[in-house]
Coordinates of C-alpha atoms in Angstrom, one line a residue:
X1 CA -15.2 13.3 27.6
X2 CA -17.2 12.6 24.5
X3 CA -20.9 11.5 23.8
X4 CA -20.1 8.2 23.7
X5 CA -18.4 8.2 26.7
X6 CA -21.3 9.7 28.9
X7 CA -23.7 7.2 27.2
X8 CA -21.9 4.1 28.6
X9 CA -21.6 5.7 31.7
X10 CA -25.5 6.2 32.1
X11 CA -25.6 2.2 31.0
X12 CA -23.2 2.0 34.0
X13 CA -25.1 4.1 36.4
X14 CA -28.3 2.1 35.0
X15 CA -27.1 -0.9 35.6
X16 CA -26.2 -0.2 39.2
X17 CA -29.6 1.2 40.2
X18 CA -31.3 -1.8 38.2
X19 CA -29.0 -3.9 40.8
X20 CA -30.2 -2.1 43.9
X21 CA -33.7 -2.4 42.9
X22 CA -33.5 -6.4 41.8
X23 CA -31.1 -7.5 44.5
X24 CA -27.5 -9.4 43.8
X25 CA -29.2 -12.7 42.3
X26 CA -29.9 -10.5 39.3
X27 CA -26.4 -9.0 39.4
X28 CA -24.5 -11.4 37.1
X29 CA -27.1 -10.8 34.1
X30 CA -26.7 -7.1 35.0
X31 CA -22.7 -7.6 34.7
X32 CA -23.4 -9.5 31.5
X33 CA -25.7 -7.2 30.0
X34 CA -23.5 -4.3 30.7
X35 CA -20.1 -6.1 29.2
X36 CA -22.2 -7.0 26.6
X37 CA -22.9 -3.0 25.4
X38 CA -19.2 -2.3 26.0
X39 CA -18.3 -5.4 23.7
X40 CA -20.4 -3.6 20.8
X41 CA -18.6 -0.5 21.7
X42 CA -15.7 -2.0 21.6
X43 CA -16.3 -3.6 18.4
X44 CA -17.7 -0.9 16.3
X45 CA -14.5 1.7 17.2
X46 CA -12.5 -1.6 15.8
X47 CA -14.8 -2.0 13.1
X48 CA -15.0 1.7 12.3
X49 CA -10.8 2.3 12.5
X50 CA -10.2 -1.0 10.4
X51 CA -12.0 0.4 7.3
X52 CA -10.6 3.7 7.5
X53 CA -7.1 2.4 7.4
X54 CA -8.3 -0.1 4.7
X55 CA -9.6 2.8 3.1
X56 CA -6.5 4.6 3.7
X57 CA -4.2 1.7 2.2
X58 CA -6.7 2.0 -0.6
X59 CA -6.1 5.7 -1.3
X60 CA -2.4 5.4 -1.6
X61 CA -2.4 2.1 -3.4
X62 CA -4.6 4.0 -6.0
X63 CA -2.3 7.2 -5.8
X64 CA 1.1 5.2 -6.7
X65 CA -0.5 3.4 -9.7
X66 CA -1.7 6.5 -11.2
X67 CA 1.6 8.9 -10.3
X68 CA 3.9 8.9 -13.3
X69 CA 7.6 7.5 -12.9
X70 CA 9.9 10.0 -13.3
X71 CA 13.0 7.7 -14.5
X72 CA 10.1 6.2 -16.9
X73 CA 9.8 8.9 -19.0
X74 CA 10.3 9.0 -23.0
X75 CA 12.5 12.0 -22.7
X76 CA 14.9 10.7 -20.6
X77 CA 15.1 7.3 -22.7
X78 CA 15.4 9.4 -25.7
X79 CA 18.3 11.5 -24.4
X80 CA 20.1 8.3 -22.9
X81 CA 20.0 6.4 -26.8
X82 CA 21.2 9.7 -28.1
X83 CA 24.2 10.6 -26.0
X84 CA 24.8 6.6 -26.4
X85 CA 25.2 6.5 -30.3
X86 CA 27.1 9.5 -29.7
X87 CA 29.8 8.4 -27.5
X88 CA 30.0 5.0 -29.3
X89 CA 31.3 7.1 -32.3
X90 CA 35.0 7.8 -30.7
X91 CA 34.5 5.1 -28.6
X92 CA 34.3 2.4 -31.6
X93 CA 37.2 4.3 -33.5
X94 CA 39.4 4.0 -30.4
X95 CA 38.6 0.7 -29.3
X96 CA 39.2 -0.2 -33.1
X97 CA 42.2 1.7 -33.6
X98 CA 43.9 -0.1 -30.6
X99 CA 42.9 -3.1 -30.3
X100 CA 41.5 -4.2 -33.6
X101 CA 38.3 -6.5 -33.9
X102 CA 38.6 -7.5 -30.8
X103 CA 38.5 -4.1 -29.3
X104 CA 35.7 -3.0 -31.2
X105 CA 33.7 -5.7 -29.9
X106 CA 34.5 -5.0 -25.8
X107 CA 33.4 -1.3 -27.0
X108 CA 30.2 -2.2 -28.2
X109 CA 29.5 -5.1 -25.5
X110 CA 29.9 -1.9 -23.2
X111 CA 27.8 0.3 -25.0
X112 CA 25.0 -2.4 -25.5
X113 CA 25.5 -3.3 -21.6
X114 CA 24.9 0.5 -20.1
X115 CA 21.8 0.6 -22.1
X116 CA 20.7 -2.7 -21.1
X117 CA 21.2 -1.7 -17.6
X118 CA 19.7 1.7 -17.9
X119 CA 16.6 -0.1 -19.9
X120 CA 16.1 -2.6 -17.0
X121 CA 16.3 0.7 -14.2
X122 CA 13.9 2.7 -16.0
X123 CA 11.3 -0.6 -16.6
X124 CA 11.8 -2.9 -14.0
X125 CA 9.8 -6.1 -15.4
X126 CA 11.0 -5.5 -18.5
X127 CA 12.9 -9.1 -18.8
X128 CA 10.8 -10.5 -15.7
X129 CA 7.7 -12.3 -15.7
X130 CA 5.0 -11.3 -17.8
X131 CA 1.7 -10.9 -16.2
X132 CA -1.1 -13.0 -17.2
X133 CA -5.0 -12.5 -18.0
X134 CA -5.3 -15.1 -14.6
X135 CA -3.2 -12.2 -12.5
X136 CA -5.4 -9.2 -14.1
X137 CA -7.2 -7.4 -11.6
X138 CA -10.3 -7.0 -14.5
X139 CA -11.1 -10.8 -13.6
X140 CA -12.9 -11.9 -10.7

């Protein structure tokens, strides 16, 4: 049993003895006195647990904007547009060799594609709506 605990039940126990001393027409301002001081209990444990898990929601909200992506980074972007010019090397004399111009150009439409893809995985609002000054968070 905590402090807070014990103190309602002294109100309780109050309340009671005020009632034996004041008689039962006092009784419903008693009952209503009491409900009252466990209605402002009540409300300050809500009150209280509501902003911590505000304050919680907070915390993590600020954690995951500042953690770094780790499919975001330059190195991996890098690596991706190197090994990419490298395979399109064979890939281009292949497709060209066997199929011509039109061959060459599936081969490159592929390479271009995978890069697009992997470009729109690694940012994903890069070809989505732009944000706007109105949608900053600086602006109240």
């Amino acid at each position: 049993m905590d402090a807070r605990d014990t103190e309602l039940k002294k109100e309780l126990h109050a309340s009671l003895q005020a009632r034996r001393e004041l008689g039962e027409e006092y009784e419903s301002a008693l009952v209503d006195s009491f409900l009252e001081k466990v209605d402002q209990r009540i409300d300050g444990a809500v009150e209280r647990r509501v902003r911590r898990q505000v304050a919680e929601r907070q915390m993590t909200v600020a954690r995951d904007a500042r953690s770094p992506r780790v499919t975001d980074s330059w190195g991996d972007r890098f690596g991706f547009g190197i090994v990419s010019l490298v395979l399109a090397v064979p890939l281009s004399a292949i497709g060209g060799g066997v199929g011509h111009l039109p061959g060459l150009l599936v081969t490159w439409l592929g390479i271009v594609g995978v890069n697009v893809v992997q470009a729109v995985r690694t940012n994903p609002g890069l070809f989505g709506r732009r944000e706007s000054a109105r949608d900053s968070d600086w602006e109240d």
